[in-house]
Coordinates of N, CA and C in Angstrom, one line a residue:
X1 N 0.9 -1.2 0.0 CA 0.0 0.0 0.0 C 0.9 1.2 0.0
X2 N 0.8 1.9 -0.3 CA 1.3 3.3 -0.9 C 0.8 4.7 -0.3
X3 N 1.2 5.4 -0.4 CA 1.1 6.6 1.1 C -0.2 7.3 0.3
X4 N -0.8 7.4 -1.1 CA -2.0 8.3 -1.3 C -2.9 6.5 -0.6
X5 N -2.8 5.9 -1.2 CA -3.8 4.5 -0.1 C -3.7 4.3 1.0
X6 N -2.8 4.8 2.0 CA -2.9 4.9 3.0 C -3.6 6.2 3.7
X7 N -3.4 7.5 2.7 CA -4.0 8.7 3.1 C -5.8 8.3 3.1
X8 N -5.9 8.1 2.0 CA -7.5 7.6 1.6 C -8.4 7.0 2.9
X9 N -7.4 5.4 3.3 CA -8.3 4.7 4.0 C -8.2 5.5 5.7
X10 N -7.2 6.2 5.4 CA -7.3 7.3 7.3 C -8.2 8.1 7.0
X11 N -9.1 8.8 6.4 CA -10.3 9.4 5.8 C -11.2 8.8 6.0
X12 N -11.2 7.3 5.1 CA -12.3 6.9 5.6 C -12.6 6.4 6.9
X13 N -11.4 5.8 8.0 CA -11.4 5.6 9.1 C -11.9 6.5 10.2
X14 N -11.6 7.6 9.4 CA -12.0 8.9 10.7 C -13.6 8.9 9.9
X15 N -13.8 9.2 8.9 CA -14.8 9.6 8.6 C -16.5 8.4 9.3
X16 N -15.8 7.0 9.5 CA -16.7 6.2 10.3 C -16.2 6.0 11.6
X17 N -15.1 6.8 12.2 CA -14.7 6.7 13.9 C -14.0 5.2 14.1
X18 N -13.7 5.0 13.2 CA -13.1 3.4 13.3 C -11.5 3.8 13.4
X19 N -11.0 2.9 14.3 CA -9.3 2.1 14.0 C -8.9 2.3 12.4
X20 N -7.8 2.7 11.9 CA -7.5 2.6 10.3 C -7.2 0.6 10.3
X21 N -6.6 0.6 11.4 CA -5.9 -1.2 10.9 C -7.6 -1.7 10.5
X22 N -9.3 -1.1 10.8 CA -10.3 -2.2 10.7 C -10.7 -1.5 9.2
X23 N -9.9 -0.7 8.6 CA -10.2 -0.4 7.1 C -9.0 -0.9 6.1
X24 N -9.7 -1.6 5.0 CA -8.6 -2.3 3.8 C -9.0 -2.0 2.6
X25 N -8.7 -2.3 1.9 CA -8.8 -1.8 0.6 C -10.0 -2.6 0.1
X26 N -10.0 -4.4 0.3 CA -11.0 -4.6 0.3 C -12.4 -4.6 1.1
X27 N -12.4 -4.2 1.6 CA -13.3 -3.8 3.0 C -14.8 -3.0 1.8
X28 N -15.9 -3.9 2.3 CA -16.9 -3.1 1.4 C -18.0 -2.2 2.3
X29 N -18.6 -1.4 1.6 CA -19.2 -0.1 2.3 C -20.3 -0.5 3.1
X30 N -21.3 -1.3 2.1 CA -22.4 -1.8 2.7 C -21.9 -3.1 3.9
X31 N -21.4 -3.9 3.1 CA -21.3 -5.1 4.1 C -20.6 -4.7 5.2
X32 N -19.1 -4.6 5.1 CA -18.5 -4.5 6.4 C -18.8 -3.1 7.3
X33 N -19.6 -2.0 7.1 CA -19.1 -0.8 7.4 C -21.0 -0.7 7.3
X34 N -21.5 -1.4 7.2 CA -23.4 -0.9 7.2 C -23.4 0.2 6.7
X35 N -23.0 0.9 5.1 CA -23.2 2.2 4.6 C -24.1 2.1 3.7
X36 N -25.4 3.1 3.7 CA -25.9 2.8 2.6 C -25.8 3.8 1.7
X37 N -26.1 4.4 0.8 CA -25.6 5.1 -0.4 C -25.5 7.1 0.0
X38 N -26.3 6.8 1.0 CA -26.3 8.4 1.1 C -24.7 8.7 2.0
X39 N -24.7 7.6 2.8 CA -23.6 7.5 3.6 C -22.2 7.0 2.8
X40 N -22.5 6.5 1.9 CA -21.0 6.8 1.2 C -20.6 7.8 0.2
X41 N -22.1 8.8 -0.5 CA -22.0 9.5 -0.5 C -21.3 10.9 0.0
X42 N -21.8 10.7 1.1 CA -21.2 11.8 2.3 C -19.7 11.4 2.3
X43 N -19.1 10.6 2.4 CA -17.8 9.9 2.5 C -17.4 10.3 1.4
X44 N -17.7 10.2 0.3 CA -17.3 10.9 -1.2 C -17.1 11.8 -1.5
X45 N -18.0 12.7 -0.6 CA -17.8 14.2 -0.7 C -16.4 14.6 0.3
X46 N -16.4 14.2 1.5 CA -15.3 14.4 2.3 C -14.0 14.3 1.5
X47 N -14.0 13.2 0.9 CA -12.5 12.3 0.4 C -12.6 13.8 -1.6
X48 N -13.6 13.8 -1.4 CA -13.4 14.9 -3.0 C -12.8 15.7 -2.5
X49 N -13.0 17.0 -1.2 CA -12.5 17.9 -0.6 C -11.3 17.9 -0.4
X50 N -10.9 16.4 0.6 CA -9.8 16.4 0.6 C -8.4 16.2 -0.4
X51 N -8.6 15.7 -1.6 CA -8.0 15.6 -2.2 C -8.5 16.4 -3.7
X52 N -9.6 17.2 -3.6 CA -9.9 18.2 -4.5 C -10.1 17.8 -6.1
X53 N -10.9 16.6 -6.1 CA -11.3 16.6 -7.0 C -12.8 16.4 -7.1
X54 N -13.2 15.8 -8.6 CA -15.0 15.8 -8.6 C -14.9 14.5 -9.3
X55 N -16.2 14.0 -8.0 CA -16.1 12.5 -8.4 C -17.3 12.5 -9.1
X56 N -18.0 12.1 -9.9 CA -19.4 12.4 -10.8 C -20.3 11.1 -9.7
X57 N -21.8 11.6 -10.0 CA -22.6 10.6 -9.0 C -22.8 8.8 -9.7
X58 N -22.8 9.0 -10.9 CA -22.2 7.8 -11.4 C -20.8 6.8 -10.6
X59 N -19.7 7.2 -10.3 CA -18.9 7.3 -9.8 C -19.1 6.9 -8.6
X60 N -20.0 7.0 -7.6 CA -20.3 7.6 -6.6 C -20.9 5.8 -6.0
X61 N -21.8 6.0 -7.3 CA -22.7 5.2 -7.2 C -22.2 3.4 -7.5
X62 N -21.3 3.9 -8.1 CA -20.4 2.5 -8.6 C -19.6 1.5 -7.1
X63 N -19.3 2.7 -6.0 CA -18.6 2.4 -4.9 C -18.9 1.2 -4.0
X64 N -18.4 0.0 -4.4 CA -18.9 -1.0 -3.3 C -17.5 -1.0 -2.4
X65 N -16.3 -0.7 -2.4 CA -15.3 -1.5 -2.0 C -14.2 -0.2 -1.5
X66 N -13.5 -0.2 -0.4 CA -12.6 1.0 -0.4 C -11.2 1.4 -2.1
X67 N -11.2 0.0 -2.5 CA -10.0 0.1 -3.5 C -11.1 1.1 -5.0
X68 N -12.7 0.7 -4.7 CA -13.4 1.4 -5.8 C -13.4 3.0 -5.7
X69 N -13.2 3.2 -4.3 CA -12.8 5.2 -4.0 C -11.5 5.3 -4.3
X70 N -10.5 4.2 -4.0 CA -9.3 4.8 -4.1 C -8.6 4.6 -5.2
X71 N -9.2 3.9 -6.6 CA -9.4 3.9 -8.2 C -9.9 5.0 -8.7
X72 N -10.5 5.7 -8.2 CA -11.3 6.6 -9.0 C -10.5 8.0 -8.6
X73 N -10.2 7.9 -7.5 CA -9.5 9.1 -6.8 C -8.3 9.4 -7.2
X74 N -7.6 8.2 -7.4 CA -6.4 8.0 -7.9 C -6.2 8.3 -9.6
X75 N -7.5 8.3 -10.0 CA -7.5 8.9 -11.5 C -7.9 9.8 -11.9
X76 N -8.2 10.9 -10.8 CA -8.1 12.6 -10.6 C -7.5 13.4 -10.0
X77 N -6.7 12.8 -9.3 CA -6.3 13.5 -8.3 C -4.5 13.9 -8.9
X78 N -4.4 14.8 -9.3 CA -2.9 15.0 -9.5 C -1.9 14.3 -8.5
X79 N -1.7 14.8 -7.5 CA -0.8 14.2 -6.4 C -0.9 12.9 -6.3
X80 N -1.5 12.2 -7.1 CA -1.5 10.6 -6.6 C -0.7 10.2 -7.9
X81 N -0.2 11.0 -8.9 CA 0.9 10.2 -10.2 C 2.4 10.2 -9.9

């Protein structure tokens, strides 16, 4: 794992109050983490801010998996090449 994937899942760790070691890349929203769409939403928006880009709701909506935010993010986000 790589330091913009390790930035990502400390985001999402804070953003659900969790330990980062209980977030992985495989780790999915609904199942492991009871998110449902408005709530990963919100998580989408946070993680866009912080890394300043725009994720489309398509995008958004595709999210089952932490590695599916941190694919998409990773292919807008300047600082992550």
């Amino acid at each position: 794992m790589d330091a913009f994937e390790t930035r990502i899942i400390a985001v999402v760790a804070d953003e659900l109050g969790i330990p980062e070691a209980e977030v992985t890349e495989r780790s999915q929203f609904a199942d492991d983490f009871g998110m449902d769409t408005f709530a990963v939403a919100g998580l989408a928006l946070r993680v866009s801010e912080e890394f300043e880009v725009a994720l489309s709701h398509d995008d958004i909506e595709a999210f089952d998996t932490v590695r599916d935010l941190i694919d998409a993010v990773r292919e807008l986000a300047p600082q992550a090449s």
